[in-house]
């Protein structure tokens, strides 16, 4: 009897153990799944918090030098011409040749000029004879006073005509009025030129202190420049040299063709004589300082030209702020507008942020 009871208990225990094992094996995957879900939820919750570093923006007073380019010219440019028309007989200089004040540069053929002088001289002599005869006849009461006066008027007109022809004859020659050089030869020997027609284009170089660099600037730059302001110039023809310069002249109207205002810088060239038309770059030192916000370069996002964005921190949240760039420095950016001096900007992990991000400042 005992053995049957004992056998029954053992069988019943075995059945219960098997059921428990089945329940345990069934619940085990659910237990691990719940644990994994809790782990995943914890991981997701942790990854939503983005660590960032921030910095307070800095302010810096910056002098904005004016950079512009232009061509070399001289203080005075001129076009030499004959006062009267005629045939060009001689041109004594070539393009690029230097000359001295008083030097003869060109002449007209004097055949026609000499003929005109002789004609006026003969005309004067004729009227002198007529006047002498009229005076004698007036003394003999043959000529009236009016006839004598008319003869005298004719003599005066003939003399003035001779003076005019002699004056024009003197200007049948081109003589240099100052030191300079020929920038362009417009006419050649044998050509017939009219009165006042340009023959030579020249540039004056008195004491080698007349070289200018003519540059174009904006209206704001023009307004900030003053006469005698200091500048430095580099010429393409002399790349290893830097020349001192000063503001010499400012145009009072914009150049219609270029759309800019013209400023002329007087160059200190020493013994160097540059070619007219040589290209040069100028930097004009302005005394006016302007305050700019300075931020690290790596705080910028989506930079496009002079427009960009930064993230600023306020109330433990980030805000996407548009800014305008003035210029780039060494690992820094000068901001023209968009930021205040008290703003805190994000300087790390900006690429992972948006305005809904949860942040943690780790400065």
XYZ file of C-alpha atoms in Angstrom:
363
model
C 0.000 0.000 0.000
C 2.742 2.287 0.963
C 4.551 1.755 -2.210
C 1.473 2.689 -4.216
C 0.991 5.898 -2.270
C 4.630 6.733 -2.596
C 4.527 5.996 -6.298
C 1.432 8.213 -6.641
C 3.158 11.134 -4.858
C 6.221 10.818 -6.988
C 4.191 10.843 -10.173
C 2.150 13.832 -8.967
C 5.354 15.757 -8.062
C 6.794 14.934 -11.446
C 3.686 16.322 -13.170
C 3.745 19.496 -11.072
C 7.490 19.972 -11.750
C 6.946 19.598 -15.455
C 4.139 22.157 -15.387
C 6.263 24.590 -13.380
C 9.107 24.133 -15.765
C 6.830 24.808 -18.710
C 5.476 27.967 -17.067
C 9.037 29.118 -16.252
C 10.222 28.452 -19.768
C 7.190 30.345 -21.130
C 7.719 33.383 -18.862
C 11.494 33.566 -19.399
C 11.355 35.193 -22.890
C 8.824 37.701 -21.607
C 11.113 38.583 -18.721
C 14.083 39.150 -21.000
C 11.915 41.103 -23.451
C 10.771 43.401 -20.664
C 14.357 43.915 -19.541
C 15.483 44.628 -23.118
C 12.627 47.088 -23.584
C 13.622 48.867 -20.392
C 17.245 48.986 -21.576
C 16.217 50.319 -24.984
C 13.992 52.953 -23.415
C 16.851 54.004 -21.193
C 19.220 54.189 -24.199
C 16.808 56.281 -26.236
C 16.211 58.578 -23.326
C 19.985 59.069 -22.895
C 20.711 59.684 -26.636
C 18.187 62.574 -26.835
C 20.334 64.712 -24.528
C 23.035 66.432 -26.602
C 26.103 67.736 -24.736
C 27.241 71.159 -25.926
C 29.846 73.780 -25.143
C 28.973 77.465 -25.133
C 30.861 80.756 -25.174
C 29.966 84.390 -24.655
C 30.409 86.473 -27.812
C 33.208 89.050 -27.813
C 33.209 92.616 -29.102
C 36.136 94.106 -30.994
C 36.720 97.590 -32.446
C 38.013 97.084 -35.983
C 39.420 99.706 -38.326
C 38.080 98.958 -41.794
C 40.845 99.734 -44.269
C 39.750 100.425 -47.834
C 41.160 98.089 -50.466
C 40.859 99.070 -54.124
C 42.716 98.722 -57.408
C 43.354 100.985 -60.369
C 45.802 102.195 -62.994
C 48.854 104.436 -62.789
C 48.584 107.877 -64.350
C 50.138 111.289 -63.723
C 48.926 114.445 -62.061
C 48.601 116.329 -65.360
C 47.738 114.843 -68.720
C 47.550 116.905 -71.897
C 47.156 116.698 -75.640
C 49.601 118.943 -77.474
C 48.393 120.477 -80.756
C 49.298 123.192 -83.276
C 47.297 126.397 -83.137
C 47.000 126.480 -86.914
C 46.471 123.764 -89.485
C 49.112 122.485 -91.846
C 51.373 119.620 -92.817
C 53.402 117.985 -90.012
C 57.059 118.290 -90.980
C 58.871 116.907 -87.904
C 58.076 115.008 -84.696
C 61.172 114.832 -82.553
C 59.964 112.352 -79.881
C 58.609 108.816 -79.842
C 56.050 107.109 -77.617
C 57.422 106.532 -74.108
C 60.234 109.048 -74.586
C 60.886 111.531 -71.776
C 61.421 115.225 -72.487
C 62.366 118.406 -70.613
C 60.511 121.669 -70.245
C 61.167 123.957 -73.268
C 62.178 121.083 -75.572
C 60.954 121.294 -79.197
C 58.640 118.345 -79.851
C 57.082 118.913 -83.305
C 56.833 121.443 -86.162
C 54.641 122.191 -89.173
C 55.879 122.750 -92.719
C 56.782 126.469 -92.833
C 56.258 127.055 -96.592
C 52.690 128.262 -96.237
C 53.439 130.019 -92.963
C 56.369 131.970 -94.441
C 54.243 132.920 -97.427
C 51.552 134.303 -95.135
C 54.120 136.328 -93.191
C 55.553 137.804 -96.405
C 52.079 138.678 -97.641
C 51.151 140.542 -94.470
C 54.511 142.331 -94.504
C 53.935 143.529 -98.087
C 50.418 144.611 -97.195
C 51.709 146.722 -94.315
C 54.295 148.400 -96.549
C 51.591 149.216 -99.127
C 49.368 150.873 -96.519
C 52.348 152.788 -95.142
C 52.946 154.267 -98.635
C 49.224 155.033 -99.024
C 49.157 156.813 -95.704
C 52.277 158.878 -96.505
C 50.743 159.973 -99.814
C 47.383 160.739 -98.221
C 49.064 162.857 -95.542
C 50.878 164.957 -98.166
C 47.669 165.408 -100.150
C 45.835 166.435 -97.002
C 48.512 169.062 -96.306
C 47.977 170.376 -99.845
C 44.214 170.444 -99.158
C 43.607 167.834 -101.843
C 42.485 165.052 -99.404
C 39.852 165.661 -96.833
C 40.374 164.732 -93.187
C 38.021 161.771 -93.617
C 40.085 160.349 -96.477
C 43.274 160.716 -94.404
C 41.643 158.944 -91.427
C 40.387 156.088 -93.628
C 43.904 155.564 -94.980
C 45.287 155.538 -91.436
C 42.671 152.941 -90.407
C 43.701 150.707 -93.313
C 47.333 150.918 -92.173
C 46.409 149.973 -88.578
C 44.380 146.967 -89.770
C 47.275 145.731 -91.936
C 49.669 145.960 -88.978
C 47.283 143.984 -86.707
C 46.886 141.327 -89.368
C 50.674 140.970 -89.536
C 50.835 140.557 -85.733
C 48.167 137.836 -85.824
C 49.951 135.877 -88.555
C 53.267 136.199 -86.703
C 51.609 134.991 -83.491
C 50.138 131.935 -85.227
C 53.515 131.220 -86.833
C 55.066 130.944 -83.381
C 52.517 128.258 -82.507
C 53.327 126.241 -85.599
C 55.777 124.553 -83.235
C 55.016 122.383 -80.200
C 57.272 123.126 -77.232
C 57.065 121.236 -73.915
C 55.585 123.324 -71.117
C 56.854 120.948 -68.394
C 58.925 117.799 -67.884
C 57.116 114.655 -68.975
C 56.920 111.825 -71.462
C 54.938 110.932 -74.560
C 52.172 108.479 -73.750
C 50.822 108.370 -77.320
C 51.788 109.764 -80.705
C 48.521 110.684 -82.423
C 49.790 112.167 -85.716
C 52.773 111.332 -87.905
C 55.084 113.249 -90.214
C 53.395 114.195 -93.495
C 49.863 114.218 -92.144
C 47.662 117.258 -92.628
C 46.270 118.367 -89.268
C 43.670 120.985 -88.499
C 43.992 123.812 -86.019
C 43.821 122.367 -82.489
C 43.911 118.715 -83.629
C 45.883 116.621 -81.084
C 49.344 115.538 -82.229
C 50.907 114.194 -79.000
C 49.335 112.888 -75.778
C 51.711 113.588 -72.903
C 51.968 113.069 -69.167
C 53.821 115.538 -66.978
C 56.365 114.197 -64.477
C 57.701 117.280 -62.712
C 60.469 116.169 -60.287
C 59.176 112.582 -60.620
C 56.543 113.432 -58.004
C 53.496 113.452 -60.249
C 52.624 109.755 -60.508
C 49.129 108.863 -59.353
C 47.100 105.707 -58.884
C 43.482 106.290 -59.872
C 41.111 103.915 -58.056
C 37.348 103.448 -57.876
C 35.526 103.225 -54.514
C 31.952 102.992 -53.241
C 30.010 105.987 -51.994
C 30.514 104.979 -48.328
C 34.254 104.534 -48.859
C 34.437 107.872 -50.676
C 32.766 109.610 -47.727
C 35.225 108.090 -45.220
C 38.347 109.186 -47.139
C 39.969 112.587 -46.565
C 42.620 114.484 -48.510
C 46.218 113.686 -47.383
C 45.127 110.388 -45.824
C 47.892 107.760 -45.796
C 47.871 104.710 -48.043
C 50.157 101.969 -49.323
C 50.337 100.786 -52.927
C 51.710 97.702 -54.649
C 52.285 97.743 -58.404
C 52.269 94.615 -60.537
C 55.440 95.829 -62.250
C 57.277 95.915 -58.899
C 55.747 93.041 -56.884
C 58.423 93.057 -54.167
C 58.023 96.762 -53.360
C 55.419 98.668 -51.393
C 55.086 102.389 -52.100
C 53.824 105.059 -49.751
C 50.985 107.225 -51.029
C 48.555 109.916 -49.924
C 45.058 110.821 -51.064
C 45.578 113.634 -53.585
C 42.183 114.244 -55.209
C 38.577 113.079 -54.814
C 36.077 113.269 -57.633
C 32.901 115.185 -56.856
C 30.718 113.013 -59.075
C 30.483 109.315 -59.869
C 31.991 107.924 -63.045
C 28.991 107.100 -65.243
C 30.826 104.308 -67.082
C 32.327 102.602 -63.999
C 29.559 103.364 -61.527
C 32.039 104.313 -58.801
C 33.702 107.383 -57.347
C 37.290 108.127 -58.371
C 40.080 108.790 -55.871
C 43.636 109.678 -56.919
C 46.571 108.647 -54.747
C 49.895 110.461 -55.174
C 52.759 107.952 -55.172
C 56.214 108.384 -53.671
C 58.267 106.583 -56.311
C 61.813 107.749 -55.544
C 63.900 107.120 -58.656
C 61.443 104.605 -60.123
C 59.452 105.697 -63.177
C 56.452 103.399 -63.696
C 54.575 103.103 -66.956
C 51.238 104.847 -67.301
C 48.478 102.254 -67.260
C 50.348 99.906 -64.895
C 47.973 98.016 -62.575
C 48.197 98.673 -58.856
C 46.461 97.732 -55.589
C 45.971 100.256 -52.802
C 45.138 100.035 -49.103
C 43.888 103.274 -47.561
C 44.211 103.393 -43.769
C 41.023 104.745 -42.247
C 40.912 106.189 -38.733
C 37.265 105.296 -38.197
C 36.792 102.189 -35.992
C 33.667 100.029 -35.951
C 32.528 97.542 -33.302
C 32.036 93.956 -34.445
C 30.942 90.773 -32.683
C 33.642 88.077 -32.906
C 32.723 84.373 -32.697
C 34.650 81.122 -33.316
C 34.571 79.810 -36.860
C 33.200 76.396 -35.812
C 30.047 77.968 -34.337
C 28.730 78.803 -37.834
C 26.205 76.600 -39.592
C 24.856 76.812 -43.140
C 27.171 79.669 -44.198
C 26.340 81.050 -47.651
C 28.264 84.138 -48.753
C 27.899 86.694 -45.993
C 24.827 84.961 -44.524
C 24.936 82.176 -41.915
C 23.277 80.811 -38.759
C 24.394 80.107 -35.185
C 22.690 78.520 -32.185
C 22.262 80.680 -29.107
C 21.287 79.325 -25.680
C 18.338 80.774 -23.758
C 16.350 79.139 -20.918
C 18.229 75.865 -21.386
C 17.042 75.629 -25.002
C 18.776 76.491 -28.281
C 17.542 78.995 -30.856
C 18.641 79.148 -34.492
C 19.796 82.731 -35.102
C 20.598 84.277 -38.540
C 23.725 86.475 -38.703
C 25.481 88.655 -41.278
C 29.230 88.104 -41.757
C 31.553 91.104 -42.149
C 34.758 89.142 -42.771
C 36.690 86.028 -41.743
C 39.782 86.096 -39.528
C 42.121 83.398 -38.222
C 39.710 80.765 -36.782
C 37.234 83.565 -36.046
C 34.398 85.380 -37.778
C 33.510 89.076 -37.540
C 29.721 89.444 -37.355
C 28.123 92.601 -38.675
C 24.671 92.065 -37.162
C 22.412 89.384 -35.676
C 24.043 88.968 -32.247
C 24.172 90.888 -28.969
C 27.182 91.201 -26.667
C 25.423 89.150 -23.964
C 24.471 86.184 -26.179
C 25.699 82.682 -25.348
C 26.479 80.777 -28.542
C 26.970 77.043 -29.086
C 30.540 76.211 -30.120
C 30.357 72.401 -30.320
C 27.954 69.780 -31.732
C 26.019 72.479 -33.601
C 25.480 70.103 -36.532
C 23.395 67.767 -34.344
C 21.079 70.427 -32.923
C 17.645 71.743 -33.725
C 15.338 74.005 -31.747
C 13.587 70.968 -30.171
C 16.832 69.369 -28.934
C 17.401 68.626 -25.247
C 20.828 69.981 -24.331
C 23.333 69.638 -21.554
C 25.974 72.351 -21.169
C 29.336 70.767 -20.298
C 31.591 73.851 -20.142
